[in-house]
């Protein structure tokens, strides 16, 4: 299976390095994405931060280039909105959709509306310098970069495709301070259309327990 893996806020494709190494060892292909504006050498245009649409377009282009064979599209945290937008557009190109402690939006939702007060305050205080870029929170990897505020606040436009033909998996990091995902996890756990797995190590599952995350992804079966 081919995995396209999309990181959450402030992080680049490097966050999946250990997961990707293990998946490749198990015989899979992996492409880890660094979203526009989060490049290691800084954004191409700091005056025009990417919004959610730009990130969806970016990942949709990658999916279209990798349309042959079984494809699992995975998103962490903020990237739940990105992969939802891609699946709404290109669901027929995908086999699996995997949300890794991530937002699962309906039409009109945004990261801002779905998140907790803890993160709303972080977004506002982090963007106070220029109103465009949310500064990297304390404690993240040195490779993390300021995140475009526009992508956090833009509402997603979905046309009602609830991905009925796709395998849908939610991987929970468990309870952690400020988590906006606890009620969502329990709701999806009761939904027969979803498979829910628990890796209770906190939000940054790919960094904290890449082996278990790769093991769960390796168990995904074609739809």
Steps between C-alpha positions, in 0.01 A plus 500: 500500500608859438468740793478877454553655842412860583625667821313731729575856602854635496654167395641369175515158340801428722261424788420168330861394435505210746151384405593510132818300560303225672225495236760472225663215689160328493480541123292815461569823313482828689491866400507745790382848408626836621213741452547833325649761730656243736813438292824467696648807331188707560192585291537587134291814554475616861263779395242252368456215749335185371139434597312169532411496130866525403587205723213291363608578143859407584409159642241435228777544240707238683208257512436545128865420427475184709163373386615151400453226761374516855545840662455596866479872574598581858475830683604611847318770698431803272563277198173321571336793320747472214443129439123544536507761224710275278270202561195709418658581165687178420340229710500263204883516492534393863469171684546608861457823694686519832458777758783504755373688807347735246198714425221335300301787346153544358428759233568849633724393786848637556788417727398810696138387554591139579789559737511572872528837671859410584593494134293803404693700756825355368410597142415857597801559722731329253384721213511824697828610343374530142149352485612254234725235651446309824830470686632157588378395847757422763625145514470407133786365290752764385402421141146629562404819320235773551164385362277710274208630706276505192504122479386469862203736461372429147182291484503184293263456208376144461243388247341233718717206401544309826750261343265197518733274301811578703643321797491755781734477795544726800813469714468668839788626707284479811446772756739795508469858622284709269407210271203580273470137392362306797128534420571441131687179578213362707244594234696326227557198722123442491479541122530168311639684196818579695786300647640668812841421646655637816867590536481692829829687485365852444447706189830451313459128442743482206782636715416324825412151378582459130528122530144453624364750248671314216366170635142634498541639147642168384176328605284708267323276252377590153135598473 
